[in-house]
């Protein structure tokens, strides 16, 4: 027998007789021919094969980077293991950005790659913990401490993506098939708000003063949310220059509810593990949900619609019942890092938490150094754990499968 292929007018003998071969091909359509011989009998089979490499890029903040889920736990932890030699600029960037191969966007790209032997995926991972629209995505990121003790800032994510896609004024050499974006949370100061609410305890402040402080804090965030469409304008312009085939903007999950007895209940409090005696109580959580988180996601959905992007929020419902106050997801065990190349074994508990608590984060990726208590210095707290990122992955797959 003899295998041969013809693509763009150029023939290639792939294998003949009893030999076997693996051939790497560029994107395009190829006419593949199998010629079978037996005595004086000859039979020929022809088929057109289309080689397709899907380019997926992920930009944004710590929700997309996988903060709280290092590939290998430790202090310092090991972040996205890309197979490169230790100390390369790429590895150092992954370390500073806290990029994890357990992050939802990575897991989605990996599943697409594995789902079809005739399709390959090129995944560009630029999301970084702490990034906002102006500082990290459009402009350079803030300095952050790496595992080697050195402070570094990251180049603008969109600049890096433009270079990797070979973009110029004449266009891009490689079109991005799917651009995944997680942004907005850091722009409205969501992490600062959570920290402020922990310290703003009604038992420590005279009640009228507490009420005014709480309302002022939430009102400031509401103002930032109302400014988001204008803040996204520069990002949308930069994305338009990249001319991706499709753009996906993701929602943020709610950490304040847990499943119990087949019902969905509000957590009595969250964050008490950060500062003993202080917490975000149930009433404050209700305010955050109604005046911050839901309006934030509604605004992001509106932005996506205005820009012609796909809004991804399937994971929001999946997170319900798996809030910060849920049960131990490891059942007395511990986080072990990325199991790659083996698949992640999902937790079977219906009420286990899908968010990192402070003590979890300290044990998994270390604390804040000599000048801050570990529980206050660690950066994984309040971020989704690996089980939450599986829900994020599935929401992305549901949306990507439509586009791809």
Short mmCIF file of C-alpha atoms in Angstrom, two decimals:
data_model
loop_
_atom_site.label_atom_id
_atom_site.label_comp_id
_atom_site.label_asym_id
_atom_site.label_seq_id
_atom_site.Cartn_x
_atom_site.Cartn_y
_atom_site.Cartn_z
CA UNK A 1 0.00 0.00 0.00
CA UNK A 2 0.98 3.63 -0.34
CA UNK A 3 -0.23 6.76 1.44
CA UNK A 4 0.26 10.12 -0.24
CA UNK A 5 -1.12 13.59 0.11
CA UNK A 6 -1.33 16.65 -2.06
CA UNK A 7 -1.74 20.10 -0.58
CA UNK A 8 -1.50 23.36 -2.48
CA UNK A 9 -0.06 21.64 -5.53
CA UNK A 10 2.75 19.87 -3.69
CA UNK A 11 2.75 16.09 -3.42
CA UNK A 12 4.24 14.12 -0.54
CA UNK A 13 4.69 10.40 -0.08
CA UNK A 14 3.77 9.70 3.55
CA UNK A 15 4.23 5.96 3.92
CA UNK A 16 4.61 2.90 1.77
CA UNK A 17 4.94 -0.86 2.15
CA UNK A 18 5.03 -1.74 5.82
CA UNK A 19 6.34 1.61 7.03
CA UNK A 20 4.50 4.11 9.22
CA UNK A 21 5.05 7.84 9.54
CA UNK A 22 3.73 10.85 11.41
CA UNK A 23 3.67 14.05 9.41
CA UNK A 24 3.24 17.57 10.78
CA UNK A 25 1.19 19.72 8.44
CA UNK A 26 0.31 23.41 8.31
CA UNK A 27 -3.29 24.56 8.33
CA UNK A 28 -5.15 23.95 5.08
CA UNK A 29 -6.92 21.35 2.96
CA UNK A 30 -5.06 18.26 1.76
CA UNK A 31 -6.11 15.52 -0.64
CA UNK A 32 -5.10 12.22 0.94
CA UNK A 33 -4.81 9.09 -1.20
CA UNK A 34 -4.50 5.47 -0.10
CA UNK A 35 -3.48 3.05 -2.86
CA UNK A 36 -3.88 -0.64 -2.05
CA UNK A 37 -2.25 -3.37 -4.15
CA UNK A 38 -2.80 -7.12 -4.05
CA UNK A 39 -1.48 -9.19 -6.95
CA UNK A 40 -2.83 -7.52 -10.05
CA UNK A 41 -5.61 -5.80 -8.08
CA UNK A 42 -5.31 -2.06 -7.30
CA UNK A 43 -7.77 0.00 -5.32
CA UNK A 44 -7.54 3.71 -4.59
CA UNK A 45 -9.33 5.66 -1.86
CA UNK A 46 -9.32 9.46 -1.81
CA UNK A 47 -10.41 11.85 0.92
CA UNK A 48 -10.01 15.55 1.63
CA UNK A 49 -8.58 16.28 5.08
CA UNK A 50 -8.65 19.76 6.61
CA UNK A 51 -5.87 20.54 9.09
CA UNK A 52 -7.17 23.00 11.70
CA UNK A 53 -5.18 24.64 14.48
CA UNK A 54 -7.36 26.71 16.82
CA UNK A 55 -5.72 29.74 18.39
CA UNK A 56 -7.20 30.56 21.80
CA UNK A 57 -5.90 33.42 23.95
CA UNK A 58 -6.75 34.25 27.57
CA UNK A 59 -6.25 37.75 28.97
CA UNK A 60 -7.44 39.41 32.15
CA UNK A 61 -7.20 39.15 35.90
CA UNK A 62 -6.72 36.60 38.68
CA UNK A 63 -10.03 34.83 37.97
CA UNK A 64 -8.67 33.82 34.56
CA UNK A 65 -5.07 33.25 35.71
CA UNK A 66 -6.08 30.66 38.30
CA UNK A 67 -4.80 32.48 41.39
CA UNK A 68 -4.88 30.16 44.40
CA UNK A 69 -4.17 27.00 42.39
CA UNK A 70 -0.43 26.58 41.75
CA UNK A 71 0.71 23.59 39.73
CA UNK A 72 2.67 22.41 42.74
CA UNK A 73 2.01 23.71 46.29
CA UNK A 74 4.84 25.18 48.33
CA UNK A 75 6.41 28.38 49.56
CA UNK A 76 7.27 29.46 46.96
CA UNK A 77 4.75 27.53 44.88
CA UNK A 78 5.33 26.39 41.31
CA UNK A 79 3.06 28.12 38.82
CA UNK A 80 2.24 27.24 35.19
CA UNK A 81 4.72 24.57 34.16
CA UNK A 82 5.22 25.19 30.47
CA UNK A 83 8.09 22.75 30.05
CA UNK A 84 10.62 25.54 29.56
CA UNK A 85 13.96 25.64 31.33
CA UNK A 86 13.97 27.21 34.78
CA UNK A 87 14.66 30.93 34.86
CA UNK A 88 13.40 31.83 31.39
CA UNK A 89 11.53 35.12 31.00
CA UNK A 90 8.39 33.16 30.19
CA UNK A 91 8.61 31.07 33.35
CA UNK A 92 9.32 34.16 35.47
CA UNK A 93 6.26 35.86 33.96
CA UNK A 94 4.06 32.88 34.81
CA UNK A 95 5.41 33.01 38.36
CA UNK A 96 4.73 36.71 38.88
CA UNK A 97 1.29 36.45 37.22
CA UNK A 98 0.30 33.39 39.28
CA UNK A 99 -0.84 31.49 36.20
CA UNK A 100 -2.12 27.98 36.77
CA UNK A 101 -2.73 25.12 34.38
CA UNK A 102 -5.81 24.38 36.52
CA UNK A 103 -7.40 27.69 35.47
CA UNK A 104 -10.69 27.41 33.60
CA UNK A 105 -9.39 28.85 30.30
CA UNK A 106 -6.43 26.44 30.27
CA UNK A 107 -8.61 23.46 31.08
CA UNK A 108 -11.07 24.42 28.32
CA UNK A 109 -8.30 24.70 25.73
CA UNK A 110 -6.86 21.36 26.85
CA UNK A 111 -10.22 19.62 26.52
CA UNK A 112 -10.75 21.01 23.02
CA UNK A 113 -7.28 19.80 22.07
CA UNK A 114 -7.99 16.31 23.38
CA UNK A 115 -11.51 16.05 21.95
CA UNK A 116 -10.54 15.79 18.27
CA UNK A 117 -7.40 14.07 16.91
CA UNK A 118 -7.73 16.07 13.69
CA UNK A 119 -7.67 19.44 15.46
CA UNK A 120 -4.86 21.06 17.41
CA UNK A 121 -5.01 24.01 19.79
CA UNK A 122 -2.47 26.78 20.29
CA UNK A 123 -3.15 28.42 23.65
CA UNK A 124 -1.73 31.82 24.62
CA UNK A 125 -1.99 32.42 28.38
CA UNK A 126 -1.47 36.07 29.39
CA UNK A 127 -4.00 36.62 32.21
CA UNK A 128 -2.32 37.83 35.41
CA UNK A 129 -3.29 38.15 39.04
CA UNK A 130 -3.88 41.79 39.97
CA UNK A 131 -4.40 42.98 36.39
CA UNK A 132 -6.96 45.66 35.61
CA UNK A 133 -7.96 47.13 32.27
CA UNK A 134 -5.48 50.01 32.49
CA UNK A 135 -2.78 48.32 34.59
CA UNK A 136 -1.95 44.95 33.12
CA UNK A 137 -4.10 44.57 30.04
CA UNK A 138 -3.71 47.85 28.11
CA UNK A 139 -0.82 49.27 30.14
CA UNK A 140 1.99 47.61 32.08
CA UNK A 141 1.05 45.66 35.20
CA UNK A 142 1.91 46.67 38.73
CA UNK A 143 5.08 45.25 40.22
CA UNK A 144 4.60 41.93 42.00
CA UNK A 145 6.89 39.67 43.97
CA UNK A 146 8.07 36.50 42.28
CA UNK A 147 8.93 33.22 43.96
CA UNK A 148 12.62 34.16 43.73
CA UNK A 149 12.05 37.25 45.89
CA UNK A 150 12.46 39.70 43.00
CA UNK A 151 9.81 42.28 42.11
CA UNK A 152 8.81 42.49 38.46
CA UNK A 153 6.13 44.15 36.36
CA UNK A 154 4.59 42.47 33.35
CA UNK A 155 4.32 43.96 29.88
CA UNK A 156 0.81 44.90 28.69
CA UNK A 157 -1.09 41.75 27.84
CA UNK A 158 -2.51 43.16 24.60
CA UNK A 159 0.95 44.22 23.41
CA UNK A 160 2.24 40.70 23.98
CA UNK A 161 -0.75 39.17 22.23
CA UNK A 162 -0.35 41.51 19.26
CA UNK A 163 3.30 40.48 18.88
CA UNK A 164 2.55 36.77 19.20
CA UNK A 165 -0.15 37.00 16.52
CA UNK A 166 2.23 38.93 14.23
CA UNK A 167 0.00 42.00 14.10
CA UNK A 168 0.92 45.24 12.33
CA UNK A 169 -0.94 48.10 10.66
CA UNK A 170 -1.54 45.75 7.74
CA UNK A 171 -3.24 43.18 9.96
CA UNK A 172 -2.28 40.02 11.85
CA UNK A 173 -0.36 37.10 10.39
CA UNK A 174 -2.38 34.72 12.53
CA UNK A 175 -6.02 35.30 13.38
CA UNK A 176 -7.13 34.61 16.95
CA UNK A 177 -10.05 32.22 16.84
CA UNK A 178 -11.22 32.82 20.42
CA UNK A 179 -10.19 35.61 22.78
CA UNK A 180 -11.22 34.97 26.40
CA UNK A 181 -11.45 38.00 28.72
CA UNK A 182 -11.98 38.27 32.47
CA UNK A 183 -11.95 41.88 33.62
CA UNK A 184 -13.77 44.46 35.72
CA UNK A 185 -13.34 43.12 39.24
CA UNK A 186 -10.06 44.88 39.94
CA UNK A 187 -11.26 48.04 38.18
CA UNK A 188 -14.08 48.50 40.69
CA UNK A 189 -11.85 47.57 43.66
CA UNK A 190 -13.70 44.37 44.56
CA UNK A 191 -10.85 42.92 46.65
CA UNK A 192 -10.45 46.21 48.51
CA UNK A 193 -14.18 46.21 49.21
CA UNK A 194 -14.08 42.71 50.70
CA UNK A 195 -11.17 43.67 52.94
CA UNK A 196 -12.90 46.87 54.03
CA UNK A 197 -16.09 44.99 54.87
CA UNK A 198 -14.16 42.59 57.10
CA UNK A 199 -12.67 45.50 59.05
CA UNK A 200 -15.94 47.45 59.05
CA UNK A 201 -17.57 45.49 61.85
CA UNK A 202 -20.92 46.78 63.23
CA UNK A 203 -19.95 45.64 66.72
CA UNK A 204 -16.89 47.90 66.75
CA UNK A 205 -18.43 51.07 65.28
CA UNK A 206 -21.28 53.17 66.61
CA UNK A 207 -24.29 52.01 64.61
CA UNK A 208 -25.14 55.27 62.73
CA UNK A 209 -21.49 55.75 61.83
CA UNK A 210 -21.25 52.13 60.68
CA UNK A 211 -24.28 52.56 58.43
CA UNK A 212 -22.84 55.69 56.82
CA UNK A 213 -19.44 54.10 56.29
CA UNK A 214 -20.99 51.00 54.76
CA UNK A 215 -23.23 53.00 52.44
CA UNK A 216 -20.33 55.25 51.36
CA UNK A 217 -18.16 52.22 50.60
CA UNK A 218 -20.82 50.51 48.49
CA UNK A 219 -21.80 53.78 46.78
CA UNK A 220 -18.19 54.30 45.68
CA UNK A 221 -18.16 50.83 44.14
CA UNK A 222 -21.50 51.45 42.44
CA UNK A 223 -19.98 54.57 40.90
CA UNK A 224 -17.02 52.54 39.62
CA UNK A 225 -19.42 49.99 38.10
CA UNK A 226 -21.31 52.75 36.29
CA UNK A 227 -17.97 53.94 34.84
CA UNK A 228 -17.01 50.48 33.53
CA UNK A 229 -18.50 50.88 30.01
CA UNK A 230 -16.29 53.92 29.44
CA UNK A 231 -13.29 52.10 30.95
CA UNK A 232 -13.85 49.19 28.56
CA UNK A 233 -13.80 51.50 25.52
CA UNK A 234 -10.00 51.49 25.20
CA UNK A 235 -9.90 47.72 25.63
CA UNK A 236 -12.54 47.25 22.94
CA UNK A 237 -10.57 49.45 20.55
CA UNK A 238 -7.39 47.47 21.16
CA UNK A 239 -9.24 44.17 20.72
CA UNK A 240 -10.77 45.41 17.47
CA UNK A 241 -7.27 46.00 16.07
CA UNK A 242 -6.44 42.35 16.77
CA UNK A 243 -9.55 41.32 14.78
CA UNK A 244 -10.29 38.06 16.65
CA UNK A 245 -12.96 35.79 15.19
CA UNK A 246 -14.84 35.78 18.53
CA UNK A 247 -14.49 37.40 21.95
CA UNK A 248 -15.83 35.96 25.21
CA UNK A 249 -16.30 38.10 28.34
CA UNK A 250 -16.89 36.19 31.59
CA UNK A 251 -18.97 36.87 34.70
CA UNK A 252 -17.82 36.57 38.33
CA UNK A 253 -19.22 33.90 40.70
CA UNK A 254 -20.90 34.55 44.06
CA UNK A 255 -19.01 33.29 47.17
CA UNK A 256 -21.84 33.94 49.63
CA UNK A 257 -24.17 30.92 49.37
CA UNK A 258 -23.97 27.27 50.35
CA UNK A 259 -26.16 24.19 49.85
CA UNK A 260 -27.67 22.56 52.93
CA UNK A 261 -30.37 19.94 53.07
CA UNK A 262 -31.23 20.40 49.44
CA UNK A 263 -31.70 24.16 49.92
CA UNK A 264 -29.59 27.16 48.94
CA UNK A 265 -28.72 29.23 52.02
CA UNK A 266 -26.76 32.42 52.60
CA UNK A 267 -23.50 32.07 54.50
CA UNK A 268 -23.79 33.44 58.05
CA UNK A 269 -20.43 35.09 57.49
CA UNK A 270 -17.25 34.83 55.44
CA UNK A 271 -13.72 36.08 55.97
CA UNK A 272 -13.54 35.43 59.71
CA UNK A 273 -10.45 33.30 59.07
CA UNK A 274 -8.53 36.40 57.93
CA UNK A 275 -8.81 38.55 61.05
CA UNK A 276 -10.07 36.73 64.18
CA UNK A 277 -13.17 38.42 65.54
CA UNK A 278 -13.92 40.29 62.30
CA UNK A 279 -15.96 39.13 59.31
CA UNK A 280 -18.35 39.98 56.51
CA UNK A 281 -21.70 39.11 58.03
CA UNK A 282 -24.87 37.86 56.37
CA UNK A 283 -26.46 41.32 56.02
CA UNK A 284 -23.32 42.74 54.43
CA UNK A 285 -23.12 39.79 52.04
CA UNK A 286 -26.67 40.49 50.91
CA UNK A 287 -25.73 44.10 50.20
CA UNK A 288 -22.64 43.01 48.26
CA UNK A 289 -24.68 40.57 46.20
CA UNK A 290 -27.49 42.99 45.40
CA UNK A 291 -25.55 46.23 44.99
CA UNK A 292 -22.15 45.05 43.76
CA UNK A 293 -21.87 41.55 42.30
CA UNK A 294 -25.17 41.35 40.40
CA UNK A 295 -24.87 44.90 38.97
CA UNK A 296 -21.25 44.16 38.01
CA UNK A 297 -22.24 41.07 36.04
CA UNK A 298 -25.23 42.88 34.50
CA UNK A 299 -22.89 45.67 33.38
CA UNK A 300 -20.41 43.20 31.90
CA UNK A 301 -23.24 41.51 30.01
CA UNK A 302 -24.31 44.88 28.65
CA UNK A 303 -20.75 45.68 27.57
CA UNK A 304 -20.45 42.32 25.83
CA UNK A 305 -23.70 42.91 23.97
CA UNK A 306 -22.67 46.39 22.87
CA UNK A 307 -19.34 45.14 21.52
CA UNK A 308 -20.72 42.04 19.83
CA UNK A 309 -18.93 39.75 22.28
CA UNK A 310 -20.26 36.56 23.85
CA UNK A 311 -21.11 36.85 27.54
CA UNK A 312 -20.18 33.71 29.50
CA UNK A 313 -22.07 33.21 32.77
CA UNK A 314 -22.99 29.52 32.85
CA UNK A 315 -20.63 28.97 35.75
CA UNK A 316 -22.42 31.49 37.99
CA UNK A 317 -25.33 29.12 38.62
CA UNK A 318 -22.93 26.18 38.97
CA UNK A 319 -21.13 27.98 41.82
CA UNK A 320 -24.38 28.37 43.77
CA UNK A 321 -24.19 26.22 46.88
CA UNK A 322 -20.39 26.07 46.84
CA UNK A 323 -19.65 29.33 48.65
CA UNK A 324 -16.79 30.36 50.91
CA UNK A 325 -18.52 28.88 53.97
CA UNK A 326 -18.96 25.43 52.38
CA UNK A 327 -17.47 22.18 53.65
CA UNK A 328 -13.86 21.09 53.17
CA UNK A 329 -13.48 20.08 49.49
CA UNK A 330 -10.70 17.62 50.34
CA UNK A 331 -12.55 15.67 53.03
CA UNK A 332 -9.65 15.92 55.44
CA UNK A 333 -7.03 15.54 52.71
CA UNK A 334 -5.09 18.33 51.06
CA UNK A 335 -4.51 20.12 47.78
CA UNK A 336 -1.99 18.25 45.62
CA UNK A 337 -1.63 20.55 42.63
CA UNK A 338 -2.10 19.79 38.96
CA UNK A 339 -2.52 16.09 38.11
CA UNK A 340 -1.58 16.65 34.44
CA UNK A 341 -1.54 14.62 32.24
CA UNK A 342 -4.17 12.75 34.29
CA UNK A 343 -7.61 14.38 34.57
CA UNK A 344 -8.71 16.09 37.77
CA UNK A 345 -10.92 13.92 40.01
CA UNK A 346 -13.92 16.08 40.95
CA UNK A 347 -15.27 16.38 44.47
CA UNK A 348 -18.57 14.52 44.91
CA UNK A 349 -19.79 16.67 47.81
CA UNK A 350 -22.80 18.85 47.02
CA UNK A 351 -21.92 21.49 49.62
CA UNK A 352 -18.13 21.65 49.37
CA UNK A 353 -16.63 25.09 48.92
CA UNK A 354 -15.23 26.14 45.58
CA UNK A 355 -13.35 29.11 47.02
CA UNK A 356 -9.97 29.31 48.75
CA UNK A 357 -10.04 30.16 52.42
CA UNK A 358 -7.10 32.01 53.97
CA UNK A 359 -5.53 29.03 55.74
CA UNK A 360 -5.88 26.98 52.52
CA UNK A 361 -4.05 29.66 50.59
CA UNK A 362 -1.23 29.92 53.13
CA UNK A 363 -0.61 26.17 53.11
CA UNK A 364 -0.81 25.96 49.31
CA UNK A 365 1.19 28.98 48.15
CA UNK A 366 2.68 30.69 51.18
CA UNK A 367 2.02 33.94 53.00
CA UNK A 368 2.99 37.56 52.77
CA UNK A 369 6.54 37.53 54.06
CA UNK A 370 8.07 38.99 57.20
CA UNK A 371 6.01 42.18 57.42
CA UNK A 372 2.46 40.79 57.31
CA UNK A 373 0.69 37.84 58.93
CA UNK A 374 0.51 34.98 56.47
CA UNK A 375 -3.28 34.97 56.39
CA UNK A 376 -3.34 38.63 55.36
CA UNK A 377 -0.44 38.40 52.94
CA UNK A 378 -1.41 35.31 50.97
CA UNK A 379 -3.11 36.11 47.66
CA UNK A 380 -5.24 33.05 46.97
CA UNK A 381 -8.02 33.88 49.45
CA UNK A 382 -11.54 34.34 47.99
CA UNK A 383 -10.45 32.94 44.60
CA UNK A 384 -12.05 29.83 43.07
CA UNK A 385 -10.28 26.54 43.78
CA UNK A 386 -9.65 23.84 41.19
CA UNK A 387 -13.22 22.53 41.45
CA UNK A 388 -14.63 25.97 40.81
CA UNK A 389 -12.38 26.27 37.78
CA UNK A 390 -13.88 23.08 36.39
CA UNK A 391 -17.26 24.82 36.38
CA UNK A 392 -15.61 27.83 34.70
CA UNK A 393 -14.08 25.48 32.14
CA UNK A 394 -17.47 23.94 31.33
CA UNK A 395 -19.10 27.35 30.88
CA UNK A 396 -16.34 28.32 28.46
CA UNK A 397 -16.68 25.06 26.55
CA UNK A 398 -20.42 25.54 26.23
CA UNK A 399 -19.81 28.96 24.71
CA UNK A 400 -16.75 28.02 22.64
CA UNK A 401 -18.41 25.00 21.07
CA UNK A 402 -20.97 27.35 19.55
CA UNK A 403 -18.25 29.56 18.12
CA UNK A 404 -15.85 26.84 17.04
#
